[in-house]
Each structure stands twice: as C-alpha cells, then as structure tokens.
XYZ file of N, CA and C in Angstrom:
243
model
N -59.337 -23.246 -7.191
C -58.091 -23.146 -7.923
C -57.246 -24.373 -7.591
N -56.662 -24.915 -8.626
C -55.792 -26.086 -8.457
C -54.407 -25.721 -8.967
N -53.418 -25.800 -8.088
C -52.042 -25.521 -8.487
C -51.288 -26.840 -8.532
N -50.605 -27.073 -9.640
C -49.892 -28.332 -9.812
C -48.491 -28.051 -10.346
N -47.529 -28.790 -9.816
C -46.145 -28.639 -10.232
C -45.972 -29.210 -11.633
N -45.114 -28.599 -12.428
C -44.883 -29.062 -13.800
C -44.495 -30.532 -13.857
N -43.644 -30.971 -12.949
C -43.233 -32.377 -12.944
C -44.427 -33.298 -12.731
N -45.343 -32.904 -11.859
C -46.529 -33.716 -11.591
C -47.531 -33.639 -12.741
N -47.515 -32.546 -13.488
C -48.489 -32.336 -14.562
C -48.138 -33.098 -15.829
N -46.871 -33.483 -15.998
C -46.413 -34.086 -17.253
C -47.303 -35.210 -17.755
N -47.659 -36.138 -16.926
C -48.450 -37.278 -17.372
C -49.945 -37.063 -17.302
N -50.374 -35.863 -16.933
C -51.803 -35.615 -16.713
C -52.334 -34.442 -17.522
N -51.672 -34.106 -18.617
C -52.060 -32.916 -19.375
C -53.503 -32.991 -19.864
N -53.900 -34.132 -20.410
C -55.272 -34.260 -20.925
C -56.291 -34.035 -19.814
N -56.032 -34.583 -18.645
C -56.936 -34.412 -17.503
C -56.986 -32.945 -17.072
N -55.839 -32.286 -17.044
C -55.794 -30.878 -16.653
C -56.539 -29.998 -17.653
N -56.379 -30.297 -18.937
C -57.098 -29.544 -19.970
C -58.598 -29.749 -19.812
N -59.023 -30.986 -19.587
C -60.452 -31.259 -19.384
C -60.988 -30.466 -18.193
N -60.215 -30.419 -17.106
C -60.640 -29.665 -15.924
C -60.758 -28.172 -16.237
N -59.804 -27.638 -16.994
C -59.846 -26.218 -17.357
C -61.060 -25.920 -18.229
N -61.335 -26.794 -19.192
C -62.496 -26.612 -20.069
C -63.790 -26.666 -19.258
N -63.796 -27.470 -18.198
C -64.976 -27.589 -17.343
C -65.149 -26.373 -16.431
N -64.184 -25.440 -16.461
C -64.333 -24.217 -15.685
C -63.444 -24.118 -14.461
N -62.623 -25.129 -14.209
C -61.726 -25.091 -13.056
C -60.466 -24.299 -13.401
N -59.993 -23.527 -12.438
C -58.766 -22.763 -12.649
C -57.577 -23.672 -12.350
N -56.705 -23.832 -13.337
C -55.528 -24.686 -13.205
C -54.294 -23.801 -13.333
N -53.436 -23.830 -12.321
C -52.192 -23.070 -12.324
C -51.039 -24.067 -12.380
N -50.140 -23.887 -13.343
C -48.941 -24.718 -13.417
C -47.802 -23.949 -12.766
N -47.067 -24.640 -11.887
C -46.008 -23.995 -11.121
C -44.707 -24.776 -11.247
N -43.624 -24.084 -10.969
C -42.307 -24.731 -10.908
C -41.690 -24.335 -9.568
N -41.390 -25.328 -8.758
C -40.813 -25.045 -7.443
C -41.732 -24.221 -6.567
N -43.030 -24.394 -6.731
C -44.001 -23.647 -5.937
C -44.277 -22.239 -6.437
N -43.626 -21.853 -7.535
C -43.834 -20.513 -8.101
C -44.787 -20.624 -9.288
N -45.965 -20.007 -9.216
C -46.923 -20.079 -10.325
C -46.326 -19.509 -11.611
N -46.509 -20.241 -12.721
C -45.977 -19.810 -14.014
C -47.066 -19.483 -15.022
N -48.016 -20.392 -15.195
C -49.054 -20.199 -16.211
C -50.406 -20.658 -15.683
N -51.453 -20.155 -16.327
C -52.824 -20.531 -15.987
C -53.450 -21.173 -17.217
N -54.048 -22.343 -17.037
C -54.781 -22.987 -18.129
C -56.202 -22.448 -18.125
N -56.624 -21.913 -19.252
C -57.991 -21.416 -19.381
C -58.546 -21.846 -20.729
N -59.836 -22.092 -20.799
C -60.414 -22.476 -22.091
C -60.452 -21.295 -23.053
N -60.393 -21.594 -24.320
C -60.492 -20.578 -25.365
C -61.960 -20.208 -25.520
N -62.239 -18.910 -25.554
C -63.616 -18.464 -25.761
C -63.908 -18.481 -27.254
N -64.876 -19.276 -27.634
C -65.244 -19.400 -29.040
C -66.428 -18.486 -29.312
N -66.256 -17.603 -30.283
C -67.311 -16.661 -30.630
C -68.438 -17.386 -31.358
N -69.657 -17.056 -30.984
C -70.814 -17.635 -31.661
C -71.372 -16.676 -32.706
N -70.756 -15.493 -32.809
C -71.210 -14.507 -33.785
C -70.850 -14.975 -35.190
N -71.807 -14.930 -36.069
C -71.583 -15.311 -37.457
C -70.878 -14.161 -38.162
N -69.783 -14.480 -38.838
C -69.034 -13.464 -39.579
C -69.343 -13.624 -41.057
N -69.847 -12.554 -41.645
C -70.244 -12.571 -43.050
C -69.296 -11.677 -43.828
N -68.785 -12.193 -44.937
C -67.884 -11.427 -45.778
C -68.557 -10.121 -46.196
N -67.890 -9.009 -45.928
C -68.420 -7.704 -46.305
C -69.303 -7.063 -45.257
N -69.431 -7.671 -44.081
C -70.347 -7.129 -43.075
C -69.902 -5.755 -42.550
N -68.634 -5.403 -42.707
C -68.151 -4.093 -42.264
C -67.934 -3.137 -43.427
N -68.481 -3.466 -44.565
C -68.297 -2.623 -45.745
C -68.773 -1.202 -45.454
N -67.937 -0.233 -45.830
C -68.272 1.164 -45.606
C -67.885 1.667 -44.226
N -67.422 0.787 -43.342
C -67.060 1.175 -41.982
C -65.563 1.425 -41.838
N -64.798 0.899 -42.773
C -63.342 1.024 -42.710
C -62.865 1.715 -43.972
N -61.931 2.648 -43.812
C -61.413 3.387 -44.954
C -59.900 3.265 -44.956
N -59.327 2.999 -46.111
C -57.879 2.915 -46.271
C -57.472 3.962 -47.299
N -56.504 4.794 -46.931
C -56.040 5.857 -47.826
C -55.455 5.265 -49.101
N -55.596 5.997 -50.194
C -55.065 5.531 -51.477
C -53.552 5.337 -51.422
N -52.873 6.153 -50.618
C -51.413 6.047 -50.527
C -50.968 5.265 -49.283
N -51.816 4.377 -48.816
C -51.539 3.605 -47.602
C -50.177 2.919 -47.636
N -49.835 2.320 -48.763
C -48.586 1.565 -48.850
C -47.444 2.358 -49.490
N -47.623 3.660 -49.635
C -46.550 4.508 -50.178
C -45.464 4.676 -49.116
N -44.210 4.754 -49.530
C -43.121 4.920 -48.560
C -43.271 6.225 -47.779
N -42.919 6.192 -46.522
C -42.946 7.385 -45.684
C -41.639 8.145 -45.863
N -41.722 9.454 -46.022
C -40.530 10.278 -46.233
C -39.551 10.128 -45.070
N -40.066 10.071 -43.835
C -39.197 9.942 -42.667
C -38.428 8.630 -42.710
N -39.079 7.583 -43.157
C -38.435 6.275 -43.222
C -37.373 6.256 -44.313
N -37.684 6.849 -45.438
C -36.701 6.904 -46.524
C -35.469 7.686 -46.093
N -35.649 8.739 -45.306
C -34.510 9.522 -44.818
C -33.617 8.658 -43.930
N -34.216 7.820 -43.116
C -33.441 6.928 -42.252
C -32.655 5.937 -43.094
N -33.248 5.434 -44.154
C -32.565 4.473 -45.011
C -31.376 5.096 -45.727
N -31.436 6.380 -45.984
C -30.352 7.058 -46.688
C -29.167 7.364 -45.777
N -29.376 7.344 -44.458
C -28.288 7.616 -43.521
C -27.355 6.411 -43.456
N -26.051 6.650 -43.290
C -25.127 5.513 -43.166
C -25.375 4.758 -41.864
N -25.158 3.469 -41.919
C -25.361 2.635 -40.734
C -24.289 2.941 -39.698
N -24.683 2.890 -38.442
C -23.726 3.087 -37.354
C -23.695 1.829 -36.506
N -22.543 1.521 -35.961
C -22.446 0.337 -35.107
C -22.871 0.707 -33.697
N -23.371 -0.275 -32.998
C -23.836 -0.040 -31.626
C -22.730 -0.189 -30.640
C-alpha cells in the first residue's frame, strides 16, 4: 500500500494511476488522514447481446400510471418547514 499526500500527488497523477492499474493500492491523504483509494475499473469481458434477457423481465402494463398515494400527497396544501 502506498499512501501519498494530496499536495505531493498533484504533479504525479499519471504515475499514480499507472501504479493503481498495475495492481498497487494507492491511498490519497490530506494531513495524514486517508481520503480516497485509487483502484482500476473492472472491465467486463462478457459479451452483451441485445435481447439476451428477453422473457426474464416483466413490466406491468400500468407501470407508469400515477400512484393513488402520490396523487393524494399532491392534492394536499404545501406546508413550510
């Protein structure tokens, strides 16, 4: 694990990103307090085909119909906080 202060990291971002992509854990800190961790993005190798989940997901015919509870809230007068 490599912890580096934000001030020290400013001019070395590309190097820090390269290190993170290579598998090294990089922690950015401010005043010795860890703030964030640089980690590589996991890229999926699974091929996604349009329609591959067909028949697996169902959406109700009235999915986008207003909810009665919500309409009741809209009809109530606004109150100040």
